[in-house]
Amino acid sequence: MISRTIFRNQVICRRFATHAGPNTSLPAVLHLKSGQSFSGRSFGAPKSIFGETVFSTSITSYTESMTDPSYRGQILVFTTPLIGNYGVPLNKTPIDSQDVGVILESEGIQCSAVVVADVAEKFSHHAAVESLASWCRRSNVPGITGVDTREITRLLRDQGTTLGRLAVGADTSAPSPTAEQYWDPTTENLVDQVSTKAPYHLNPSGDVKIAVLDFGAKANILRSLVRRNAAVTVLPWNFDFNAVRDQFHGLFLSNGPGAPGHCMEAAMKLRKTLQEWDKPVFGICMGHQIIGMAAGLEAYRMTFGNRGHNQPVLALASSGSIKAGRVYVTSQNHQYALRLSDPFPEGWEPFFINCNDSSVEGIKSTAGSGRKVWGVQFHPESAGGPLDTIEMFTDFINECRAHKLLLPKITPVDVTPGLKTVPGFTVPRREVTAVA
C-alpha cells in the first residue's frame, strides 16, 4: 500500500513538471577521431561543432559543470542517463560579501557541446526558469541526445580522450571528418580566452587582502573567499603580480582550461614570487599545476583525465584541516597533472595522491622551507560535489590573517594603473566562441 501511494504521488508530481517546449530537433551525429560515430537527435543550437570529447561521472550539477571555464572547447559527455530534469535557474545573485553576481560558475555555458543519453523534455524545480534545451539554444551551444553514453564512455575510458565533431542537420549526411580536419582546442591558449581582461575587486571592505590570478576561475572559488571576509582582487592570468605583491596578504591561483604549457609566463613570474615573497600561496587545478612548474616539476597530459564528483584522494601530510592518512572524496575536472618525481624538488613535498590512478593530487612547501604554499589538483569548493576539503579555504585565509598580524600595515596605495575599488562589479562575460 505504501509503495503504491509513493508511486501515485510521483506520477502526480511529474504531471506538474514544466514542459521544455515543442520538439523541433534535427538529426545529429557525434563523430570521434578514433573512427566511431553515434547517431541521435539534436537539442539546443542547430549548429555543428568540433571539440575535445571528454566524459564526466557527475550525477548532479550539470549546470555548474557546463558553466565551468575549465570545460572550454570540450564536447562534454554526461554518464548520468537523464540530464535536464531540474531545468536551469536564473543565473543572477546579489554582489555583496556573501555572493559574486552569479549562481552558476560563470555567466554562460563554457563547453562547446553536450552529449546525453536522454534529455529531459519536462523539468521541475522551484528555481528553474527554462529547460536545458532552451538554455543551450539561447547560448548557441548544440547538444545530442538518444545516444549510448555508456558505450561512448567506455571508448573514452579505454582509448583516452579523443577529438570529436558534433554534426547537426544537413551536416549529418556528410562523411566523417578526416584526421586533419579535427580541431584540437589544446593547441590554443584557452586560459587567455576565459581569463578576465581587466582587474576588478570583490568585497573591498574585507579584513584580509587576497590577489587571485584568474586562469578561468569558477565563481564558487571567489565566493568561498569573500564569504570568509577576504577583500579579493581578481587579476588577469599573466598579470605581473610581483609589481603589486606588497599590497596583499596572500595569493590565490585559480583553475582553468587547456594545457598548462601555454601559461609558462605565469609560472616564471610565480617562481620569482616564491623566491622573494613569504606570504601564503594557494592554487587549485591549473593553479596547482602552475605552482608545480614554478617549483620545477613537469606537467603531463593524462590519458583521459579525471572529471567527476567522486574522486578519492589520500592525504600524505597534515596541514590545517587536512589530516595525513585520511581519504577525502573530491570534485575534479582536469586533463593534465604533475609528474611524481624522485627526488622531489627541494623545499617541496607531495600532499595528496589519487587513490584510483596514483597521480599527484597536491603538493605543499615543507615545514623547513620558510614558505606557506599549497596546491591541489581537485576542487575544495566543489560546486557541485562533496565538501570534504572545503575548510582548506578557511586554512588559507587564517594563514593570511596570521601573517598579516606579523607585518606592518599595508599602505592602501594603488600602484596598478586602472585598478579601482568599486562597490559593485559585473562578472566578466566568458562566452564560447566555437569553431564549426
Tab-separated table of C-alpha atoms in Angstrom:
chain	number	residue	atom	x	y	z
A	1	MET	CA	0.000	0.000	0.000
A	2	ILE	CA	2.798	2.424	0.919
A	3	SER	CA	4.753	1.714	-2.269
A	4	ARG	CA	1.600	2.170	-4.368
A	5	THR	CA	0.960	5.562	-2.732
A	6	ILE	CA	4.541	6.713	-3.344
A	7	PHE	CA	4.331	5.702	-6.999
A	8	ARG	CA	0.990	7.543	-7.407
A	9	ASN	CA	2.491	10.704	-5.855
A	10	GLN	CA	5.481	10.541	-8.198
A	11	VAL	CA	3.160	10.362	-11.200
A	12	ILE	CA	1.118	13.322	-9.930
A	13	CYS	CA	4.260	15.409	-9.298
A	14	ARG	CA	5.589	14.555	-12.755
A	15	ARG	CA	2.402	15.963	-14.311
A	16	PHE	CA	3.147	19.315	-12.670
A	17	ALA	CA	6.591	19.470	-14.271
A	18	THR	CA	7.155	22.214	-16.838
A	19	HIS	CA	7.340	21.048	-20.441
A	20	ALA	CA	10.519	22.014	-22.237
A	21	GLY	CA	8.627	23.135	-25.327
A	22	PRO	CA	7.854	21.654	-28.722
A	23	ASN	CA	10.264	19.038	-30.059
A	24	THR	CA	11.905	20.713	-33.056
A	25	SER	CA	15.083	18.649	-33.023
A	26	LEU	CA	17.154	17.785	-36.064
A	27	PRO	CA	19.146	14.609	-36.708
A	28	ALA	CA	22.620	14.692	-35.153
A	29	VAL	CA	25.756	12.543	-35.276
A	30	LEU	CA	28.753	12.521	-32.944
A	31	HIS	CA	31.925	11.594	-34.847
A	32	LEU	CA	35.074	10.610	-32.930
A	33	LYS	CA	38.533	10.935	-34.430
A	34	SER	CA	39.158	7.322	-33.420
A	35	GLY	CA	36.609	6.281	-36.067
A	36	GLN	CA	33.315	5.692	-34.231
A	37	SER	CA	30.065	7.556	-34.930
A	38	PHE	CA	26.887	7.792	-32.817
A	39	SER	CA	23.533	8.919	-34.261
A	40	GLY	CA	20.803	10.663	-32.279
A	41	ARG	CA	18.747	13.834	-32.352
A	42	SER	CA	19.833	17.349	-31.574
A	43	PHE	CA	18.717	19.809	-28.928
A	44	GLY	CA	19.910	23.308	-28.255
A	45	ALA	CA	21.520	25.286	-31.079
A	46	PRO	CA	21.083	23.836	-34.604
A	47	LYS	CA	24.787	24.014	-35.444
A	48	SER	CA	27.761	21.710	-35.944
A	49	ILE	CA	30.943	21.986	-33.937
A	50	PHE	CA	34.402	20.499	-33.314
A	51	GLY	CA	35.911	19.936	-29.869
A	52	GLU	CA	37.696	17.591	-27.473
A	53	THR	CA	35.365	14.791	-26.351
A	54	VAL	CA	35.508	14.105	-22.603
A	55	PHE	CA	33.191	12.483	-20.067
A	56	SER	CA	32.081	13.414	-16.561
A	57	THR	CA	30.767	10.979	-13.951
A	58	SER	CA	28.904	13.735	-12.082
A	59	ILE	CA	25.410	12.651	-11.057
A	60	THR	CA	24.067	16.166	-10.398
A	61	SER	CA	25.058	19.778	-11.097
A	62	TYR	CA	25.048	19.647	-14.898
A	63	THR	CA	24.517	23.425	-14.944
A	64	GLU	CA	27.625	24.020	-12.825
A	65	SER	CA	29.698	21.671	-14.984
A	66	MET	CA	28.568	23.318	-18.225
A	67	THR	CA	29.448	26.812	-16.920
A	68	ASP	CA	32.866	25.775	-15.546
A	69	PRO	CA	35.504	27.624	-17.643
A	70	SER	CA	37.748	24.538	-17.396
A	71	TYR	CA	35.435	22.843	-19.958
A	72	ARG	CA	36.225	25.448	-22.597
A	73	GLY	CA	36.455	23.882	-26.068
A	74	GLN	CA	35.209	20.458	-24.930
A	75	ILE	CA	32.306	18.236	-26.019
A	76	LEU	CA	31.019	17.119	-22.629
A	77	VAL	CA	29.551	13.610	-22.309
A	78	PHE	CA	27.442	13.027	-19.180
A	79	THR	CA	27.482	9.447	-17.903
A	80	THR	CA	24.272	10.027	-15.907
A	81	PRO	CA	21.425	8.869	-18.215
A	82	LEU	CA	18.853	11.630	-17.576
A	83	ILE	CA	20.060	15.217	-17.834
A	84	GLY	CA	17.938	18.368	-17.584
A	85	ASN	CA	15.274	17.107	-15.171
A	86	TYR	CA	15.561	20.103	-12.819
A	87	GLY	CA	15.964	22.735	-15.527
A	88	VAL	CA	18.173	25.820	-15.395
A	89	PRO	CA	17.985	28.610	-12.777
A	90	LEU	CA	18.140	32.356	-13.271
A	91	ASN	CA	21.889	32.928	-13.132
A	92	LYS	CA	21.939	36.111	-11.054
A	93	THR	CA	22.725	36.823	-7.401
A	94	PRO	CA	23.479	39.979	-5.379
A	95	ILE	CA	27.005	41.335	-5.374
A	96	ASP	CA	27.984	41.619	-1.719
A	97	SER	CA	30.134	39.981	0.935
A	98	GLN	CA	28.157	36.732	0.532
A	99	ASP	CA	27.983	36.335	-3.240
A	100	VAL	CA	29.630	37.289	-6.513
A	101	GLY	CA	26.894	38.068	-9.050
A	102	VAL	CA	26.131	34.616	-10.496
A	103	ILE	CA	24.601	31.394	-9.162
A	104	LEU	CA	26.469	29.095	-11.557
A	105	GLU	CA	30.216	29.021	-12.257
A	106	SER	CA	30.290	31.792	-14.877
A	107	GLU	CA	27.800	33.903	-16.797
A	108	GLY	CA	27.305	31.422	-19.636
A	109	ILE	CA	27.899	27.918	-20.957
A	110	GLN	CA	31.600	27.185	-21.425
A	111	CYS	CA	31.668	23.743	-23.054
A	112	SER	CA	31.357	23.544	-26.841
A	113	ALA	CA	28.572	20.924	-26.839
A	114	VAL	CA	26.875	18.369	-24.590
A	115	VAL	CA	26.123	14.670	-25.142
A	116	VAL	CA	23.391	12.957	-23.101
A	117	ALA	CA	21.549	9.650	-23.248
A	118	ASP	CA	18.154	11.231	-22.505
A	119	VAL	CA	17.498	14.968	-22.300
A	120	ALA	CA	14.507	15.761	-20.076
A	121	GLU	CA	11.572	17.189	-22.037
A	122	LYS	CA	9.990	18.246	-18.738
A	123	PHE	CA	11.766	19.884	-15.834
A	124	SER	CA	10.693	20.517	-12.257
A	125	HIS	CA	12.418	22.735	-9.692
A	126	HIS	CA	11.310	25.795	-7.749
A	127	ALA	CA	14.293	27.837	-9.004
A	128	ALA	CA	14.137	26.739	-12.666
A	129	VAL	CA	13.293	29.351	-15.303
A	130	GLU	CA	13.989	27.405	-18.503
A	131	SER	CA	14.824	23.970	-19.860
A	132	LEU	CA	18.281	22.654	-20.691
A	133	ALA	CA	17.372	22.645	-24.398
A	134	SER	CA	16.161	26.260	-24.253
A	135	TRP	CA	19.302	27.362	-22.372
A	136	CYS	CA	21.580	25.664	-24.906
A	137	ARG	CA	19.628	27.121	-27.809
A	138	ARG	CA	19.766	30.633	-26.342
A	139	SER	CA	23.502	30.200	-25.655
A	140	ASN	CA	24.226	28.944	-29.205
A	141	VAL	CA	25.522	25.609	-27.868
A	142	PRO	CA	24.467	22.338	-29.573
A	143	GLY	CA	23.603	19.054	-27.910
A	144	ILE	CA	22.826	15.478	-28.905
A	145	THR	CA	20.510	13.011	-27.139
A	146	GLY	CA	19.414	9.439	-27.803
A	147	VAL	CA	22.943	8.024	-27.959
A	148	ASP	CA	24.530	5.283	-25.858
A	149	THR	CA	26.659	7.349	-23.484
A	150	ARG	CA	27.806	4.158	-21.722
A	151	GLU	CA	29.469	2.944	-24.907
A	152	ILE	CA	30.975	6.384	-25.576
A	153	THR	CA	32.317	6.486	-22.024
A	154	ARG	CA	33.861	3.026	-22.334
A	155	LEU	CA	35.582	4.074	-25.550
A	156	LEU	CA	36.968	7.231	-23.991
A	157	ARG	CA	37.987	5.327	-20.883
A	158	ASP	CA	39.828	2.643	-22.866
A	159	GLN	CA	41.444	4.704	-25.609
A	160	GLY	CA	41.627	8.059	-23.845
A	161	THR	CA	40.178	11.459	-24.561
A	162	THR	CA	39.697	11.993	-28.300
A	163	LEU	CA	38.783	14.806	-30.623
A	164	GLY	CA	35.252	14.891	-31.970
A	165	ARG	CA	32.723	16.629	-34.164
A	166	LEU	CA	29.031	17.032	-33.469
A	167	ALA	CA	27.255	17.246	-36.830
A	168	VAL	CA	23.692	18.605	-36.830
A	169	GLY	CA	21.008	18.773	-39.515
A	170	ALA	CA	22.223	18.713	-43.104
A	171	ASP	CA	25.805	18.092	-41.920
A	172	THR	CA	24.821	14.590	-40.736
A	173	SER	CA	24.787	13.326	-44.331
A	174	ALA	CA	28.388	14.407	-44.902
A	175	PRO	CA	31.188	11.853	-44.435
A	176	SER	CA	33.123	11.716	-41.157
A	177	PRO	CA	35.889	14.332	-40.960
A	178	THR	CA	39.393	13.280	-41.896
A	179	ALA	CA	42.031	13.194	-39.176
A	180	GLU	CA	43.425	16.516	-40.412
A	181	GLN	CA	40.046	18.253	-40.158
A	182	TYR	CA	39.575	17.743	-36.429
A	183	TRP	CA	40.247	20.819	-34.303
A	184	ASP	CA	42.308	20.380	-31.134
A	185	PRO	CA	41.413	23.121	-28.617
A	186	THR	CA	44.520	22.399	-26.513
A	187	THR	CA	46.710	23.893	-29.246
A	188	GLU	CA	45.262	27.281	-28.298
A	189	ASN	CA	45.774	29.288	-25.128
A	190	LEU	CA	42.285	28.710	-23.716
A	191	VAL	CA	43.230	30.384	-20.437
A	192	ASP	CA	43.751	33.656	-22.271
A	193	GLN	CA	40.232	33.323	-23.719
A	194	VAL	CA	38.460	32.904	-20.373
A	195	SER	CA	40.601	34.990	-18.004
A	196	THR	CA	39.410	38.453	-17.037
A	197	LYS	CA	40.850	41.160	-19.275
A	198	ALA	CA	40.975	43.787	-16.552
A	199	PRO	CA	41.441	43.658	-12.760
A	200	TYR	CA	38.368	44.014	-10.539
A	201	HIS	CA	37.566	43.949	-6.823
A	202	LEU	CA	35.188	41.908	-4.674
A	203	ASN	CA	34.208	42.698	-1.077
A	204	PRO	CA	36.724	45.588	-0.791
A	205	SER	CA	35.945	46.044	2.918
A	206	GLY	CA	37.215	42.554	3.814
A	207	ASP	CA	39.797	42.270	6.578
A	208	VAL	CA	42.475	40.437	4.581
A	209	LYS	CA	43.606	41.278	1.049
A	210	ILE	CA	43.872	38.367	-1.407
A	211	ALA	CA	45.025	38.562	-5.032
A	212	VAL	CA	43.559	35.965	-7.409
A	213	LEU	CA	45.314	35.106	-10.665
A	214	ASP	CA	42.393	34.205	-12.925
A	215	PHE	CA	43.146	31.261	-15.220
A	216	GLY	CA	39.396	30.683	-15.637
A	217	ALA	CA	38.148	30.887	-12.060
A	218	LYS	CA	34.905	29.199	-11.059
A	219	ALA	CA	32.568	31.612	-9.306
A	220	ASN	CA	32.412	29.401	-6.219
A	221	ILE	CA	36.149	29.865	-5.689
A	222	LEU	CA	35.648	33.611	-5.466
A	223	ARG	CA	32.501	33.065	-3.378
A	224	SER	CA	34.429	30.829	-0.967
A	225	LEU	CA	36.973	33.616	-0.444
A	226	VAL	CA	34.577	36.544	0.004
A	227	ARG	CA	32.341	34.557	2.376
A	228	ARG	CA	35.386	34.265	4.620
A	229	ASN	CA	35.574	38.084	4.550
A	230	ALA	CA	38.519	38.367	2.188
A	231	ALA	CA	38.923	41.504	0.095
A	232	VAL	CA	39.568	39.912	-3.298
A	233	THR	CA	41.310	41.474	-6.277
A	234	VAL	CA	40.985	39.368	-9.438
A	235	LEU	CA	43.865	39.795	-11.896
A	236	PRO	CA	44.442	38.546	-15.480
A	237	TRP	CA	46.367	35.268	-15.696
A	238	ASN	CA	49.590	36.909	-16.969
A	239	PHE	CA	49.443	39.986	-14.731
A	240	ASP	CA	52.790	40.991	-13.201
A	241	PHE	CA	51.834	40.228	-9.605
A	242	ASN	CA	55.365	40.949	-8.391
A	243	ALA	CA	54.845	44.642	-9.149
A	244	VAL	CA	51.939	44.871	-6.670
A	245	ARG	CA	52.537	41.936	-4.308
A	246	ASP	CA	53.262	44.100	-1.248
A	247	GLN	CA	49.628	45.274	-1.306
A	248	PHE	CA	48.357	41.765	-0.479
A	249	HIS	CA	48.399	39.290	2.377
A	250	GLY	CA	48.039	36.217	0.147
A	251	LEU	CA	47.979	34.960	-3.440
A	252	PHE	CA	45.459	32.511	-4.926
A	253	LEU	CA	45.818	30.781	-8.317
A	254	SER	CA	42.564	29.541	-9.858
A	255	ASN	CA	41.520	26.644	-12.070
A	256	GLY	CA	41.491	26.987	-15.863
A	257	PRO	CA	41.187	25.109	-19.171
A	258	GLY	CA	43.657	23.584	-21.584
A	259	ALA	CA	47.362	22.833	-21.437
A	260	PRO	CA	49.422	24.415	-18.645
A	261	GLY	CA	52.332	24.804	-21.037
A	262	HIS	CA	50.590	27.841	-22.520
A	263	CYS	CA	50.941	29.535	-19.109
A	264	MET	CA	54.711	29.231	-18.685
A	265	GLU	CA	54.862	33.040	-18.474
A	266	ALA	CA	52.775	32.896	-15.297
A	267	ALA	CA	54.898	30.052	-13.892
A	268	MET	CA	58.118	32.033	-14.359
A	269	LYS	CA	56.619	35.098	-12.645
A	270	LEU	CA	55.398	32.876	-9.817
A	271	ARG	CA	58.885	31.384	-9.399
A	272	LYS	CA	60.167	34.886	-8.674
A	273	THR	CA	57.279	35.406	-6.231
A	274	LEU	CA	58.081	32.189	-4.356
A	275	GLN	CA	61.766	33.088	-4.148
A	276	GLU	CA	61.254	36.622	-2.829
A	277	TRP	CA	57.817	36.669	-1.109
A	278	ASP	CA	56.992	34.718	2.056
A	279	LYS	CA	53.216	35.207	2.274
A	280	PRO	CA	50.720	32.328	1.819
A	281	VAL	CA	50.006	30.998	-1.685
A	282	PHE	CA	47.215	28.557	-2.615
A	283	GLY	CA	46.458	27.051	-6.043
A	284	ILE	CA	43.672	24.857	-7.393
A	285	CYS	CA	43.694	22.707	-10.559
A	286	MET	CA	45.510	24.804	-13.201
A	287	GLY	CA	46.821	26.970	-10.354
A	288	HIS	CA	48.234	23.827	-8.735
A	289	GLN	CA	49.986	22.909	-11.991
A	290	ILE	CA	51.433	26.417	-12.299
A	291	ILE	CA	52.810	26.167	-8.748
A	292	GLY	CA	54.323	22.791	-9.613
A	293	MET	CA	56.008	24.090	-12.758
A	294	ALA	CA	57.342	27.079	-10.812
A	295	ALA	CA	58.794	24.608	-8.294
A	296	GLY	CA	60.499	22.599	-11.051
A	297	LEU	CA	58.002	19.763	-11.589
A	298	GLU	CA	56.818	18.588	-15.009
A	299	ALA	CA	53.167	18.776	-16.128
A	300	TYR	CA	51.991	15.998	-18.461
A	301	ARG	CA	48.833	15.101	-20.357
A	302	MET	CA	46.871	12.206	-18.819
A	303	THR	CA	45.225	9.514	-20.954
A	304	PHE	CA	41.669	10.506	-20.107
A	305	GLY	CA	41.955	12.837	-17.125
A	306	ASN	CA	39.681	12.900	-14.085
A	307	ARG	CA	36.239	14.524	-14.285
A	308	GLY	CA	33.508	13.958	-11.754
A	309	HIS	CA	32.418	14.479	-8.156
A	310	ASN	CA	33.582	11.142	-6.751
A	311	GLN	CA	37.400	11.098	-6.950
A	312	PRO	CA	39.104	9.717	-3.788
A	313	VAL	CA	42.451	11.208	-2.734
A	314	LEU	CA	44.785	10.176	0.071
A	315	ALA	CA	46.411	12.861	2.224
A	316	LEU	CA	50.143	12.183	2.605
A	317	ALA	CA	50.767	15.070	5.013
A	318	SER	CA	48.840	17.049	7.602
A	319	SER	CA	48.134	20.760	7.192
A	320	GLY	CA	45.355	22.731	8.861
A	321	SER	CA	42.093	20.824	8.476
A	322	ILE	CA	43.769	18.099	6.386
A	323	LYS	CA	44.955	15.036	8.282
A	324	ALA	CA	47.581	12.637	6.928
A	325	GLY	CA	46.314	9.139	6.199
A	326	ARG	CA	42.711	10.156	5.605
A	327	VAL	CA	40.940	9.617	2.275
A	328	TYR	CA	38.893	12.589	1.009
A	329	VAL	CA	36.275	12.400	-1.749
A	330	THR	CA	36.742	15.275	-4.193
A	331	SER	CA	35.358	17.057	-7.246
A	332	GLN	CA	37.711	17.172	-10.249
A	333	ASN	CA	37.941	18.370	-13.846
A	334	HIS	CA	41.379	18.118	-15.433
A	335	GLN	CA	43.288	16.533	-18.319
A	336	TYR	CA	46.803	17.399	-17.107
A	337	ALA	CA	48.673	16.536	-13.910
A	338	LEU	CA	52.070	16.975	-12.261
A	339	ARG	CA	54.514	14.113	-12.677
A	340	LEU	CA	55.656	12.458	-9.458
A	341	SER	CA	59.450	12.753	-9.303
A	342	ASP	CA	62.058	11.242	-7.031
A	343	PRO	CA	63.673	13.135	-5.508
A	344	PHE	CA	61.043	15.876	-5.143
A	345	PRO	CA	62.294	19.464	-5.619
A	346	GLU	CA	63.992	20.831	-2.502
A	347	GLY	CA	61.553	22.591	-0.189
A	348	TRP	CA	58.523	20.713	-1.564
A	349	GLU	CA	56.664	17.502	-0.766
A	350	PRO	CA	53.673	15.571	-2.132
A	351	PHE	CA	50.442	16.492	-0.337
A	352	PHE	CA	47.797	14.199	-1.895
A	353	ILE	CA	47.783	11.165	-4.177
A	354	ASN	CA	44.845	9.838	-6.236
A	355	CYS	CA	43.550	6.530	-4.867
A	356	ASN	CA	42.481	5.311	-8.324
A	357	ASP	CA	45.432	6.093	-10.594
A	358	SER	CA	48.169	7.241	-8.140
A	359	SER	CA	48.504	10.620	-9.886
A	360	VAL	CA	49.701	13.624	-7.874
A	361	GLU	CA	46.695	15.401	-6.352
A	362	GLY	CA	48.540	18.006	-4.325
A	363	ILE	CA	51.893	19.457	-3.319
A	364	LYS	CA	52.955	21.726	-0.473
A	365	SER	CA	56.018	23.542	0.773
A	366	THR	CA	57.929	21.733	3.514
A	367	ALA	CA	57.998	22.942	7.095
A	368	GLY	CA	61.675	23.887	6.748
A	369	SER	CA	61.253	25.873	3.523
A	370	GLY	CA	60.083	29.051	5.238
A	371	ARG	CA	57.051	29.238	2.917
A	372	LYS	CA	53.318	28.540	3.233
A	373	VAL	CA	52.330	27.219	-0.194
A	374	TRP	CA	49.725	24.597	-1.138
A	375	GLY	CA	48.482	23.313	-4.475
A	376	VAL	CA	45.690	20.787	-5.036
A	377	GLN	CA	44.519	19.222	-8.279
A	378	PHE	CA	40.936	18.823	-7.051
A	379	HIS	CA	38.290	21.467	-6.232
A	380	PRO	CA	37.768	22.019	-2.483
A	381	GLU	CA	34.948	24.463	-3.318
A	382	SER	CA	33.055	21.633	-5.132
A	383	ALA	CA	30.028	23.207	-6.928
A	384	GLY	CA	28.942	20.577	-7.451
A	385	GLY	CA	30.421	17.779	-5.473
A	386	PRO	CA	31.477	16.803	-1.945
A	387	LEU	CA	32.573	19.316	0.673
A	388	ASP	CA	35.210	17.095	2.327
A	389	THR	CA	38.000	19.642	1.788
A	390	ILE	CA	36.101	22.969	1.799
A	391	GLU	CA	37.883	24.028	5.004
A	392	MET	CA	41.117	24.384	3.040
A	393	PHE	CA	39.813	27.855	2.167
A	394	THR	CA	39.464	28.612	5.874
A	395	ASP	CA	43.005	27.296	6.473
A	396	PHE	CA	44.365	29.575	3.736
A	397	ILE	CA	42.536	32.688	4.929
A	398	ASN	CA	43.541	32.031	8.557
A	399	GLU	CA	47.200	31.748	7.498
A	400	CYS	CA	46.887	35.055	5.647
A	401	ARG	CA	45.369	36.688	8.733
A	402	ALA	CA	48.106	35.278	10.956
A	403	HIS	CA	50.750	36.560	8.560
A	404	LYS	CA	49.036	39.963	8.462
A	405	LEU	CA	49.443	40.344	12.239
A	406	LEU	CA	53.200	39.911	11.899
A	407	LEU	CA	53.601	42.608	9.237
A	408	PRO	CA	53.360	46.395	9.142
A	409	LYS	CA	50.009	47.691	7.913
A	410	ILE	CA	49.781	47.639	4.133
A	411	THR	CA	49.614	51.140	2.691
A	412	PRO	CA	46.385	51.423	0.655
A	413	VAL	CA	48.124	52.907	-2.382
A	414	ASP	CA	47.037	51.516	-5.741
A	415	VAL	CA	50.179	51.125	-7.847
A	416	THR	CA	48.286	49.347	-10.602
A	417	PRO	CA	47.128	51.738	-13.360
A	418	GLY	CA	43.415	51.482	-13.969
A	419	LEU	CA	42.721	49.247	-10.961
A	420	LYS	CA	39.935	50.867	-8.957
A	421	THR	CA	37.996	49.769	-5.909
A	422	VAL	CA	34.297	49.886	-6.710
A	423	PRO	CA	31.287	48.902	-4.603
A	424	GLY	CA	29.885	46.627	-7.319
A	425	PHE	CA	31.005	44.897	-10.468
A	426	THR	CA	29.838	42.627	-13.244
A	427	VAL	CA	31.490	39.242	-13.589
A	428	PRO	CA	33.383	39.362	-16.912
A	429	ARG	CA	31.426	37.503	-19.586
A	430	ARG	CA	33.098	34.307	-20.763
A	431	GLU	CA	31.169	33.244	-23.825
A	432	VAL	CA	32.139	30.301	-26.005
A	433	THR	CA	33.413	31.132	-29.471
A	434	ALA	CA	33.104	27.716	-31.067
A	435	VAL	CA	34.841	26.513	-34.186
A	436	ALA	CA	32.410	24.871	-36.593
